[in-house]
Coordinates of C-alpha atoms in Angstrom, one line a residue:
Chain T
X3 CA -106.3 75.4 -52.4
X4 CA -105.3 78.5 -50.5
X5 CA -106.3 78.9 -46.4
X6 CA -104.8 80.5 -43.5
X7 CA -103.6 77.0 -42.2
X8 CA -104.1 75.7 -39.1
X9 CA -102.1 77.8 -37.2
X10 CA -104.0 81.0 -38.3
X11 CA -107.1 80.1 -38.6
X12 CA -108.9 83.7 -38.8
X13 CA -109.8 85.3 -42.1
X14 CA -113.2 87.7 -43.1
X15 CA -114.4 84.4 -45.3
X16 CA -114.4 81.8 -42.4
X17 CA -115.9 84.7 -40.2
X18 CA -118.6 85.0 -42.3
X19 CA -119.5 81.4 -43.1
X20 CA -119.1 80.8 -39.0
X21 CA -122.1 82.9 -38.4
X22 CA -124.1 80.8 -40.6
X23 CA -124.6 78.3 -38.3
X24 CA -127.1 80.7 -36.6
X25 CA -130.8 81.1 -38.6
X26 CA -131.1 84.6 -38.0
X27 CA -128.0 85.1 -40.4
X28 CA -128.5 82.1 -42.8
X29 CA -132.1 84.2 -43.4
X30 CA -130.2 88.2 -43.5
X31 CA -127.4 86.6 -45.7
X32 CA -129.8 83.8 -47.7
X33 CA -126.7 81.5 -47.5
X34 CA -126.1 78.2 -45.4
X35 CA -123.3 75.4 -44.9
X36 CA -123.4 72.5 -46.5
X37 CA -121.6 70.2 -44.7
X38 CA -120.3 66.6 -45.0
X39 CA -119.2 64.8 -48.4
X40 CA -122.2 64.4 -49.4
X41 CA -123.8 67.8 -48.9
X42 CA -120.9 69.5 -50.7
X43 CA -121.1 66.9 -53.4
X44 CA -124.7 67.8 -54.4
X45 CA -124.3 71.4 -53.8
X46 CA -121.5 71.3 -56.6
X47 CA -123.8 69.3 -58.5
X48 CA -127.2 71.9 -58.2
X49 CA -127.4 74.5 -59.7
X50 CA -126.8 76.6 -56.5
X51 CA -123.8 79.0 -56.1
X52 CA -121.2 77.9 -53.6
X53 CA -119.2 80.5 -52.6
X54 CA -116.8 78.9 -50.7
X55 CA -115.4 75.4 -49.7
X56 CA -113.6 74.8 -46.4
X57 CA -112.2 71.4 -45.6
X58 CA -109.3 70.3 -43.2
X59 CA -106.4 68.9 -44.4
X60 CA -107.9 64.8 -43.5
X61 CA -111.1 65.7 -45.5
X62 CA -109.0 67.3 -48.9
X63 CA -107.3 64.0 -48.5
X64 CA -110.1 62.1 -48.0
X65 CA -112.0 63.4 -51.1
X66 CA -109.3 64.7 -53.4
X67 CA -112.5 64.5 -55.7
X68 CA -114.7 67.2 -54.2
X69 CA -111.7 69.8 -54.1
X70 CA -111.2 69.2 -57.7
X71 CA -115.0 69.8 -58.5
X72 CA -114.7 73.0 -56.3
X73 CA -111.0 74.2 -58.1
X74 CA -113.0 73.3 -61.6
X75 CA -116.1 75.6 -60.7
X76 CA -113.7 78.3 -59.8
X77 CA -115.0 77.7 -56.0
X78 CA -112.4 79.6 -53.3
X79 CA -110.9 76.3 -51.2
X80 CA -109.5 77.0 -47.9
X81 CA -107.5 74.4 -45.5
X82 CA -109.1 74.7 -41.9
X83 CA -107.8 73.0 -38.9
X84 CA -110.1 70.6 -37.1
X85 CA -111.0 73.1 -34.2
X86 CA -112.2 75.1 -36.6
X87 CA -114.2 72.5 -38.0
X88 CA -116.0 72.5 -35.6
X89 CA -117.1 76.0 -35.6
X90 CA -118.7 75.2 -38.6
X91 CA -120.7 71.8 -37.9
X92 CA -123.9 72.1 -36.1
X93 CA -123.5 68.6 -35.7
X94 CA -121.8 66.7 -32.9
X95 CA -119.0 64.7 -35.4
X96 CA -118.3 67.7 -37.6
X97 CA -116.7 66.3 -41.1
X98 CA -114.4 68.5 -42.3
X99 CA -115.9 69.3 -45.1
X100 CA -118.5 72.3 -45.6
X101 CA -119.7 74.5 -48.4
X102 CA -121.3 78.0 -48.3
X103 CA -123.8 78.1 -50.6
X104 CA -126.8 80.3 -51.3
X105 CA -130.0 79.0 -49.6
X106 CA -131.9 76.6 -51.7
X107 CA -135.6 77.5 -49.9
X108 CA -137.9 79.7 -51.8
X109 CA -140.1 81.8 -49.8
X110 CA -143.9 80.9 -50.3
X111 CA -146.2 81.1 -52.5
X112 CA -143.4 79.5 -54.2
X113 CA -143.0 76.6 -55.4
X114 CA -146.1 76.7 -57.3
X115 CA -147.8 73.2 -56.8
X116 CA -150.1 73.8 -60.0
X117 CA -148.3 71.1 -62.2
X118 CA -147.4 68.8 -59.3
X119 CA -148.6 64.9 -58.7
X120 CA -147.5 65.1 -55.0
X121 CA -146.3 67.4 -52.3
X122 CA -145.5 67.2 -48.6
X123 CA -146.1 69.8 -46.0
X124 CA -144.7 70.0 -42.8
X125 CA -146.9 71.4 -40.7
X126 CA -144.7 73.7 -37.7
X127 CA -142.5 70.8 -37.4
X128 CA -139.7 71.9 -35.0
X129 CA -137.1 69.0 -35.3
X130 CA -134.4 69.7 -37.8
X131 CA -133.3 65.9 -38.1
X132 CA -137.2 64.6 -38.9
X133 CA -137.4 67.5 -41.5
X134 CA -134.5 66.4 -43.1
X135 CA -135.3 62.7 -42.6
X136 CA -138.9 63.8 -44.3
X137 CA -137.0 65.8 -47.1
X138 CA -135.2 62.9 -48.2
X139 CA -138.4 60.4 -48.1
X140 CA -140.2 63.1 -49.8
X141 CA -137.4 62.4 -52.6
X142 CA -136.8 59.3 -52.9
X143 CA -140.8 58.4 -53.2
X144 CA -140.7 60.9 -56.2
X145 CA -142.4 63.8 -54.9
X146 CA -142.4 67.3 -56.5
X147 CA -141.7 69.4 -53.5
X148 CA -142.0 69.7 -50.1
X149 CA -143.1 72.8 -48.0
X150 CA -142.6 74.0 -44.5
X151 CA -145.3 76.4 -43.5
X152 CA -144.2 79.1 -40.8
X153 CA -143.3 78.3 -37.8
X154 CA -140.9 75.5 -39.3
X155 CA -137.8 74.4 -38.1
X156 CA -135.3 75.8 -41.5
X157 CA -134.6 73.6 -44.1
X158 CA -131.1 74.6 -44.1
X159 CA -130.1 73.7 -40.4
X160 CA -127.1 71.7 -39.9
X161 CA -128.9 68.5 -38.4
X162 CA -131.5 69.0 -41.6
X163 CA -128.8 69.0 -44.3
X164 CA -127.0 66.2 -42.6
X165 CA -130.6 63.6 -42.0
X166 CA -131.5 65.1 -46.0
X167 CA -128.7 63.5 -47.1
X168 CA -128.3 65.6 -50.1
X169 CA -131.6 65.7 -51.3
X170 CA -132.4 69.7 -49.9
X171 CA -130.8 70.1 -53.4
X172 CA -132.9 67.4 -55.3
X173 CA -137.1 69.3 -55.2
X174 CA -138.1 72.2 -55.0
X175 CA -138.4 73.4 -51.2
X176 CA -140.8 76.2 -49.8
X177 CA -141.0 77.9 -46.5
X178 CA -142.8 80.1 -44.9
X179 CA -146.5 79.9 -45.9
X180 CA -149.4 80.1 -43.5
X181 CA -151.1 76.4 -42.7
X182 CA -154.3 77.4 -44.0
X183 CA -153.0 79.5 -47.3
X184 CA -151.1 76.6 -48.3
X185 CA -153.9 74.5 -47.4
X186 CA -155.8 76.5 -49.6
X187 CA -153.0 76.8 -52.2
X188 CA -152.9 72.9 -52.9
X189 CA -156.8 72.7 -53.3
X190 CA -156.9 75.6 -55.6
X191 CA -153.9 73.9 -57.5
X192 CA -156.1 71.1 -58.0
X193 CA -154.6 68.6 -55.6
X194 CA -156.2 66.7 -52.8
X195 CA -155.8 67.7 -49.5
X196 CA -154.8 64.6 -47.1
X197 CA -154.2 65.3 -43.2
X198 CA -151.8 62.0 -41.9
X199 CA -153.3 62.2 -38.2
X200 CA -154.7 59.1 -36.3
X201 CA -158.2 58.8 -36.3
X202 CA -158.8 59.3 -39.7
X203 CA -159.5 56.9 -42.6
X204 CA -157.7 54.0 -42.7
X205 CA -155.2 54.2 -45.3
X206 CA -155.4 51.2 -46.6
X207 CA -159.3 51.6 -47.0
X208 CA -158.4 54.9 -49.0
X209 CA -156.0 53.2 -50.9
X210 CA -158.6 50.4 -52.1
X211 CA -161.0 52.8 -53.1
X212 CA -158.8 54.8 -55.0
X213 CA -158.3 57.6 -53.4
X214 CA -154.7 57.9 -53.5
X215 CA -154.6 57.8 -57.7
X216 CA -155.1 61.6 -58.1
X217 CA -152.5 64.6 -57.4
X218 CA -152.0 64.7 -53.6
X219 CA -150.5 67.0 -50.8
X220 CA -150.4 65.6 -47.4
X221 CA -149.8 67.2 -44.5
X222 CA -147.6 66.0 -41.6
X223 CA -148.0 67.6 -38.2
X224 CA -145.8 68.7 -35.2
X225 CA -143.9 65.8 -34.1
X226 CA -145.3 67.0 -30.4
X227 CA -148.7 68.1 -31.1
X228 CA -150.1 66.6 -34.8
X229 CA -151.9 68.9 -36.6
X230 CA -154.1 71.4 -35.6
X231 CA -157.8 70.8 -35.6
X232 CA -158.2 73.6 -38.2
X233 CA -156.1 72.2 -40.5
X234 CA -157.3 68.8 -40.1
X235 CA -161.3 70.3 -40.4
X236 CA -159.9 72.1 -43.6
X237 CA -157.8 69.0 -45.3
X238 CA -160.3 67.1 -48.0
X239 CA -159.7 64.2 -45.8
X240 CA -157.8 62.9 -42.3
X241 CA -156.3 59.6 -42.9
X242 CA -154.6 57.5 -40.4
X243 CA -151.7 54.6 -41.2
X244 CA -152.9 51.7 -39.5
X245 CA -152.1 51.0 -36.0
X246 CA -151.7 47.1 -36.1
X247 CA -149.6 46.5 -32.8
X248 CA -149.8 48.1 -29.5
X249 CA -147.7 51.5 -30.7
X250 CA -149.3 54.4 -29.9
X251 CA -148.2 56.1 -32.8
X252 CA -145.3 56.5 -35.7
X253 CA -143.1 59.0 -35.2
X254 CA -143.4 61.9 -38.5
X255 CA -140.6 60.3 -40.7
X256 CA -141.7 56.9 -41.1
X257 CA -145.3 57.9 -40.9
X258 CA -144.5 60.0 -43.5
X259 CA -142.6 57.2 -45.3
X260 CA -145.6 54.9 -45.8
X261 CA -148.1 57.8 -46.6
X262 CA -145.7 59.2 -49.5
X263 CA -144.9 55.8 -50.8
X264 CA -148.8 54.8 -51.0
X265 CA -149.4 57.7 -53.5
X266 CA -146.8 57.1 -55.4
X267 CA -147.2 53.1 -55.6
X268 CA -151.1 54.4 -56.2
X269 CA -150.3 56.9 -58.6
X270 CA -148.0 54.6 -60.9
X271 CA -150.6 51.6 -60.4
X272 CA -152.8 50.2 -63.5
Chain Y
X27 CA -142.2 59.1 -2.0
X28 CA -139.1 58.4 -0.4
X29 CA -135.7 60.0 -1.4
X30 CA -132.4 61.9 -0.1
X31 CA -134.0 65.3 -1.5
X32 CA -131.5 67.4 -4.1
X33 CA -129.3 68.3 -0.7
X34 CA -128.3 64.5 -0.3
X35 CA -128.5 62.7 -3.6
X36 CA -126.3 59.8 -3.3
X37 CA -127.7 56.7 -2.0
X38 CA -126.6 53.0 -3.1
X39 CA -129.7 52.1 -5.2
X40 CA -129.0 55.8 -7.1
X41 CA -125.2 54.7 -7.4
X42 CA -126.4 51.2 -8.9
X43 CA -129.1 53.1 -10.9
X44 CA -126.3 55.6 -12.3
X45 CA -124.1 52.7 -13.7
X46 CA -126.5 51.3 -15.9
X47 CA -125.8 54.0 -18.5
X48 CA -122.9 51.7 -19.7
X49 CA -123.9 48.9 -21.9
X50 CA -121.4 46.8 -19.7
X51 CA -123.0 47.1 -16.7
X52 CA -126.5 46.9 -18.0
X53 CA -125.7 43.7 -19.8
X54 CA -124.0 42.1 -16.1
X55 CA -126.7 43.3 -14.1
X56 CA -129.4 42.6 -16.7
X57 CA -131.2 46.1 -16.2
X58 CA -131.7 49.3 -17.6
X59 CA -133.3 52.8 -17.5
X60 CA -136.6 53.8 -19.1
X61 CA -136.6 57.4 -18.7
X62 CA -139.3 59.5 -19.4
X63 CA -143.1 59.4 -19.0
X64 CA -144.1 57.3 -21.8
X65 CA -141.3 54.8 -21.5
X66 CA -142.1 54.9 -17.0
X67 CA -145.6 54.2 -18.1
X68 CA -145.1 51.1 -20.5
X69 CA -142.9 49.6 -17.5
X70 CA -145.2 49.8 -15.2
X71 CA -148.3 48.3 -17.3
X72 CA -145.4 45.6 -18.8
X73 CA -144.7 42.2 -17.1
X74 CA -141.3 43.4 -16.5
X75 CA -140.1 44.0 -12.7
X76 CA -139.4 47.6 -12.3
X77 CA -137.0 47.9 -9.8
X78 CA -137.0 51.5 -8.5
X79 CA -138.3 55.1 -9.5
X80 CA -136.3 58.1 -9.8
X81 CA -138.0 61.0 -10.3
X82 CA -137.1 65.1 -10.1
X83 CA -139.9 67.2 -7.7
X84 CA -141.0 68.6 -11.1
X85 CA -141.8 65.6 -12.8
X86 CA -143.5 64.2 -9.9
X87 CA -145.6 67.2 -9.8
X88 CA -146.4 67.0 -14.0
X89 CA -147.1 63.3 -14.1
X90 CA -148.6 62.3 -10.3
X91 CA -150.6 59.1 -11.6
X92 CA -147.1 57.4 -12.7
X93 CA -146.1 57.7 -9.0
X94 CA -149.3 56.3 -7.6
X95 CA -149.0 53.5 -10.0
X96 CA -145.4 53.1 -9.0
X97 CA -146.5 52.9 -5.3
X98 CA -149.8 50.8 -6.1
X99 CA -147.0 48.0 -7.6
X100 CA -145.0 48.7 -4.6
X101 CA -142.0 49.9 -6.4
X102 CA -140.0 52.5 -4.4
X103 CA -139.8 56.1 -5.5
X104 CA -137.1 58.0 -4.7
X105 CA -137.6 61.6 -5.3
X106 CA -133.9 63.4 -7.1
X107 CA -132.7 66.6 -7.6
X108 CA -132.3 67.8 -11.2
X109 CA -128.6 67.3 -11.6
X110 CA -128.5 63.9 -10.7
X111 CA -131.8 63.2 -13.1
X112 CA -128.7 64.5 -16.1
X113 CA -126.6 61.4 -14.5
X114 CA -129.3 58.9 -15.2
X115 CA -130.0 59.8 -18.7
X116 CA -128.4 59.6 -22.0
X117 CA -130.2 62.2 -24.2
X118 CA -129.3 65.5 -24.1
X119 CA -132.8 66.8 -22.3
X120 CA -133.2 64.4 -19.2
X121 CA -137.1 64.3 -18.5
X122 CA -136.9 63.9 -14.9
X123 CA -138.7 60.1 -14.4
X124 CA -136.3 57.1 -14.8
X125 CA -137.4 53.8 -13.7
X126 CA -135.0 50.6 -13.3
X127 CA -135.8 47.7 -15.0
X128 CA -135.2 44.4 -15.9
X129 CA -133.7 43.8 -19.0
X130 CA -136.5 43.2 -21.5
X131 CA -134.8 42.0 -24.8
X132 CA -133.9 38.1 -24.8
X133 CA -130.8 36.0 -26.0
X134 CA -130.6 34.5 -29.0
X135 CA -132.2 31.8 -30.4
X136 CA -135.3 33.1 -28.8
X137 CA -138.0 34.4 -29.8
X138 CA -138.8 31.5 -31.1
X139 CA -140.0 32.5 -34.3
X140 CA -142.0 29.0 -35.4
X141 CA -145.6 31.0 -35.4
X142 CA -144.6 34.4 -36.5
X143 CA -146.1 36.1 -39.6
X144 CA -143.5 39.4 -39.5
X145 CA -140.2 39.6 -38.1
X146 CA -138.0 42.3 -38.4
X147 CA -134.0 41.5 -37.8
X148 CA -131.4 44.6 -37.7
X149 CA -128.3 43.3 -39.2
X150 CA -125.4 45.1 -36.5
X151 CA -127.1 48.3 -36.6
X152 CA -125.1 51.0 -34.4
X153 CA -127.2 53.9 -34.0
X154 CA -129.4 53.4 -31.4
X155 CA -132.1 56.3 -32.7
X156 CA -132.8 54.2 -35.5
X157 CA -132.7 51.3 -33.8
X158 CA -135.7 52.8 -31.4
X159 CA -137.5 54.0 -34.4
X160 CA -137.5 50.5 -35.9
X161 CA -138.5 48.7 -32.8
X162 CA -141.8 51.2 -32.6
X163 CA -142.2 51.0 -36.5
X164 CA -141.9 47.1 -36.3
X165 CA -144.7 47.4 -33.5
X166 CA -147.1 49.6 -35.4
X167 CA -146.9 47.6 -38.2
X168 CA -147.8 44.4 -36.1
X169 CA -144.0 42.4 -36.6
X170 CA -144.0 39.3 -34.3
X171 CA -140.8 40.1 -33.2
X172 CA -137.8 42.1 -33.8
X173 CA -134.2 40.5 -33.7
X174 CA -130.7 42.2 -33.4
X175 CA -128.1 40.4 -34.0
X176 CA -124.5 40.2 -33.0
X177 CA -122.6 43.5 -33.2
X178 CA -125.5 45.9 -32.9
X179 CA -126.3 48.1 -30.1
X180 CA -127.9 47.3 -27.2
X181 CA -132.0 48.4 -27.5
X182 CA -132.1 49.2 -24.1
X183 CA -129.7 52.4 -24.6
X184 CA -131.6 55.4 -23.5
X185 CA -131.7 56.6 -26.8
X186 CA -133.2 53.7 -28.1
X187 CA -135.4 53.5 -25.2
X188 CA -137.0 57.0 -26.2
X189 CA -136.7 56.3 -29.7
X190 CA -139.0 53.5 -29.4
X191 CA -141.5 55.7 -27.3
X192 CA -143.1 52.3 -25.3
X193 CA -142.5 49.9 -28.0
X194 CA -139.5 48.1 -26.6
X195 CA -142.0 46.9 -24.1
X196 CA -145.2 46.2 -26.1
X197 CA -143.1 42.8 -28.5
X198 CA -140.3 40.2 -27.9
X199 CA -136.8 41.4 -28.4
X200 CA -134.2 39.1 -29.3
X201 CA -130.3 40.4 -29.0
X202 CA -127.1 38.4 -30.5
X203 CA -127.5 36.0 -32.9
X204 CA -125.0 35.1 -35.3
X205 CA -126.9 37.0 -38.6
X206 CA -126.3 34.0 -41.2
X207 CA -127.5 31.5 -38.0
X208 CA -130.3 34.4 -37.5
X209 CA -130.9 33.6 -41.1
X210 CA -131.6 29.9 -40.7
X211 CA -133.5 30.0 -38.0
X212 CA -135.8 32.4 -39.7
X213 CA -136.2 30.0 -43.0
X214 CA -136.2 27.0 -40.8
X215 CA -139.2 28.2 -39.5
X216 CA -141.1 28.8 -42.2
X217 CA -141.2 32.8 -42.4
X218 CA -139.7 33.5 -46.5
X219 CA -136.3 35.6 -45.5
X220 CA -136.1 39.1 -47.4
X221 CA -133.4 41.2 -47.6
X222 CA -134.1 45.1 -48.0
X223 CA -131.3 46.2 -50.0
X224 CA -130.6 48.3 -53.7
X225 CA -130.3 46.5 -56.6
X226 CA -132.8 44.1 -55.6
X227 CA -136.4 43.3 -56.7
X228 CA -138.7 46.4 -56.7
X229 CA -140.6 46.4 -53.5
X230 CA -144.0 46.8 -55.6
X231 CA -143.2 44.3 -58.4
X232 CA -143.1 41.5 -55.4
X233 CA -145.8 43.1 -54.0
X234 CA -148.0 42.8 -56.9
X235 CA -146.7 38.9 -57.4
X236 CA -148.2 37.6 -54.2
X237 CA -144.6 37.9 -52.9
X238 CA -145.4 39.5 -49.4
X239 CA -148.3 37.4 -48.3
X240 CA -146.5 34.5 -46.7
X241 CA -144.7 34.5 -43.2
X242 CA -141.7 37.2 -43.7
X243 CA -138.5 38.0 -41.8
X244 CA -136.8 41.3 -42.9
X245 CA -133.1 42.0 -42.6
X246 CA -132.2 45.5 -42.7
X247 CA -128.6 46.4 -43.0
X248 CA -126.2 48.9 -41.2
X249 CA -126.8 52.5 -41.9
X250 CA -123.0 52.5 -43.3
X251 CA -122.8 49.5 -45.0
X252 CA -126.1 48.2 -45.5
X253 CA -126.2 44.7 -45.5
X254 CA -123.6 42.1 -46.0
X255 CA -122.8 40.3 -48.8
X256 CA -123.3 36.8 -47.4
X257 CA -125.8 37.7 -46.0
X258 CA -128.1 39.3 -49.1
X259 CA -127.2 35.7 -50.6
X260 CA -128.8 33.8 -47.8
X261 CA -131.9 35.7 -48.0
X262 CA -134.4 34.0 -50.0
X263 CA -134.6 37.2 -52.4
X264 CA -133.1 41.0 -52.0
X265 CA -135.9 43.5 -51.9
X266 CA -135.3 47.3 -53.4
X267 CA -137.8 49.9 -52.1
X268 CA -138.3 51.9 -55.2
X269 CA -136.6 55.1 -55.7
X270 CA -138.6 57.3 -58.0
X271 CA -136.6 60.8 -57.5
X272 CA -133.0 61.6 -57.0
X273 CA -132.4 60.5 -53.7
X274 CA -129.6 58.1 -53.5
X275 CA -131.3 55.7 -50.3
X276 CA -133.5 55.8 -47.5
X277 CA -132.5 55.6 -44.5
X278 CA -133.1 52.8 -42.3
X279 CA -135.9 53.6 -40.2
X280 CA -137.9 54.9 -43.0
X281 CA -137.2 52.0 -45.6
X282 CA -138.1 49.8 -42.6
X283 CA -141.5 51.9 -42.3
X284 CA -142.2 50.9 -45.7
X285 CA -141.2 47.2 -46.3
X286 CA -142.7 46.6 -42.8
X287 CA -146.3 48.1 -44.0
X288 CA -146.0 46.5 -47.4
X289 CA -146.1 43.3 -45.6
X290 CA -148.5 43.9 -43.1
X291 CA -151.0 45.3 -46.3
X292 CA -150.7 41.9 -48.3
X293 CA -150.8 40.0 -45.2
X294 CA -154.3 41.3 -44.7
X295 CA -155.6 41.9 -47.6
X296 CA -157.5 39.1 -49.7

C-alpha cells in the first residue's frame, strides 16, 4: 500500500480519479469509480482493468481482503483520508473504499441481442438509483443484458453503481442507442418487443396465453413520463402489470421486477 | 389563500408545521407532512383531517384545483415563500405544497388482520425510500394491509411519504408491533406466515404447489440484515425469490414487488 497519507492528500492519480465523478470525464477518459466493498469486490472479480484502488485507512482495516486482491492483481493502493473520501463518493455516506476502473458500457449497437432469451431497455430513464436498482433486477432474474438508449442517465454514476450492487459487472450493458433502432434491433434479433406501460395487456392474461415463453426485450419508460407513444405504437405489444389496489402506478424498479421475473418464471416453465 | 407572504413567513401554525420533520414530534403530536401534489391530493380525497396547507406562489399557480379543493374542505391555505417550503420538506427538491395531517398509520395490534387475504409486514426496516416503495407496491398488488413493526422508521417521513406517491393513504398502516407477536397475530388469524428470505423454498416451486393461494402475510427483512433468525423460524415456511444470474440479492422493494404479485397471481387465478 503506498499513498500520500492523510496529511498530503494531493497526487496526479487521486486528481485524476476525482474528476471522474463528473460524466463528461468518465465518457473522455472511458473510466469510472467503483466505490463501496462491494463494487471494488466485483470489479477485481470482472474482467475489467482497475487501475487504481483508494481506500482510507478504516476501510484497509475493514477489508484487509480487498487490499490483498488489489496487491495480488498488481493494482496501485493508495491510503486517503476521509475528507478525501469524499471527493470521491457521489454518494452522501461515502465508504472509503473506491476503484478506478475502465467503463464496463459498450456503446450501441453492442451488445448484440441475437443469441439472447431476455433483455431490458431503459427507455431515457434519468434517475441513476432506479437504473441501478433495474441493473440489478435485470440480473438476478437472469437476463442477458440490459440497454440504456440515449438520453440515459450513465450506467456508471455513483448512485447507479451503488443501487447495482455489483451487478454493472455481471451482463453485458449497452448505451447509447436510439429508442426506435434498438427497438428495431431486438425485433430483427428475433425477440419480442414488450412495452411495460399501463393500459396495455394485462400481464397476467399474456402470461396465460403464453406469450411470455419466447425471447423477450421489454422496455421500461422515464420514471416521469413512461414511454413515448412511438415506441409504445412500435413495441409488438403494450402490457400493463395489474393495478389491483388503489395505486396509481409502480414506480420503474419494481414494475420492472415483476415484468422480468414473469419471463423468466415463463421461460423456464413446462 | 391566506398567508404572511415570503416577507413575513413565521407564523405559529408554520412553526408547528416545521417541527413535524422530527419523528419525535410527529409521533407526540400525531401529524405529519404530505408534501407534494400527488401526496396533497390523496389527503385531501382521504378520510384523514388535513390540518393546514402550505403552499409556495409557484405551486399554487401549477396546481390551482388542489387549493380550491383545500378551501372547498375548509382547510386553511397559507401561501409561503420558497425558503421556508425547504424547512417543511425532507427531500432534497421541496415541491412547494405541504399539507398537515393527521397521522395515518395505526398502533399495533391493529389492523386487525382476521379478513385479510395479503399482508405485507417490514421487519425494522430503516430506509424510509424503501419503505415508501413497499407501501405503494403492497397497494398495487392489492395487500390488505401493510405492518411495521418495532424498530422501523416511521412511514410518515417525507421520504417515505413520496416514496409511496399516495399509497400511504389508499390501505391501513399498522406501526410497532413486537415482530415474533406480529407473527402470531398473523397465524392466529388465519393468513399462512412467509418469510422472504435466501436459502429458502424457491418462490416458483411454492408457487406451482398451490402454496400462495391461501391467506398470506409476508415478512421482509432489513436491507442490512435481512430477517432475523427467530423470526424466519416462526414463519410457517422461508420463501427464496429465485436468482437465476449472478446477482447476490434483490433488494427489498423489488423482492417485495415480486413475492407480493406472486400472491396476488395465485390468489386470483383458478
Amino acid at each position: 500500500v503506498t499513498g500520500p497519507g492523510p496529511s498530503s492528500p494531493r497526487t496526479p492519480r487521486l486528481t485524476a480519479a476525482r474528476r471522474l465523478v463528473r460524466r463528461s470525464q468518465r465518457d473522455r477518459l472511458d473510466r469510472f469509480l467503483a466505490e463501496g466493498p462491494q463494487a471494488v469486490r466485483e470489479a477485481l472479480n470482472a474482467d475489467t482493468a482497475v487501475h487504481d484502488l483508494f481506500v482510507t485507512a478504516t476501510a484497509a482495516a475493514r477489508y484487509p481482503e480487498l487490499i490483498t486482491a488489489a496487491q495480488l492483481d498488481g493494482v496501485p493502493t493508495h491510503v486517503i483520508a476521509e475528507s478525501v473520501a469524499a471527493d470521491l463518493s457521489e454518494t452522501v455516506t461515502p465508504q472509503g473504499i473506491v476503484a478506478v476502473c475502465d467503463s464496463v458500457a459498450v456503446d450501441w449497437p453492442a451488445p448484440d441481442p441475437a443469441a439472447m432469451r431476455l433483455v431490458a431497455v431503459l427507455m431515457q430513464v434519468r434517475d441513476p438509483g432506479n437504473t441501478g436498482t433495474v441493473i440489478r433486477v435485470a440480473d438476478a432474474a437472469g437476463a442477458d443484458a440490459v440497454v440504456l438508449t440515449a438520453g440515459s442517465v450513465d450506467p456508471h454514476n455513483g448512485k447507479a453503481v451503488r443501487a447495482s450492487a455489483g451487478s454493472l459487472f455481471h451482463l453485458p450493458i449497452g448505451t447509447g442507442g436510439d429508442p426506435l433502432a434498438v427497438v428495431e434491433q431486438m425485433r430483427s434479433a428475433g425477440l419480442r418487443v414488450l412495452a411495460a406501460d399501463a393500459g396495455g395487456t394485462d400481464l397476467d392474461r399474456l402470461t396465460d396465453a403464453g406469450g411470455l415463453t419466447g425471447p423477450t426485450a421489454w422496455l421500461f419508460g422515464n420514471e416521469a413520463h413512461g414511454l413515448d407513444r412511438a415506441i409504445s405504437a412500435a413495441a409488438d405489444e403494450v402490457v400493463a402489470v395489474p393495478i389491483h389496489g388503489r395505486a396509481e402506478s409502480l414506480n420503474l424498479a419494481t414494475a420492472a421486477a415483476v415484468c422480468l421475473y414473469a419471463s423468466a418464471r415463463a421461460q423456464r416453465a413446462g
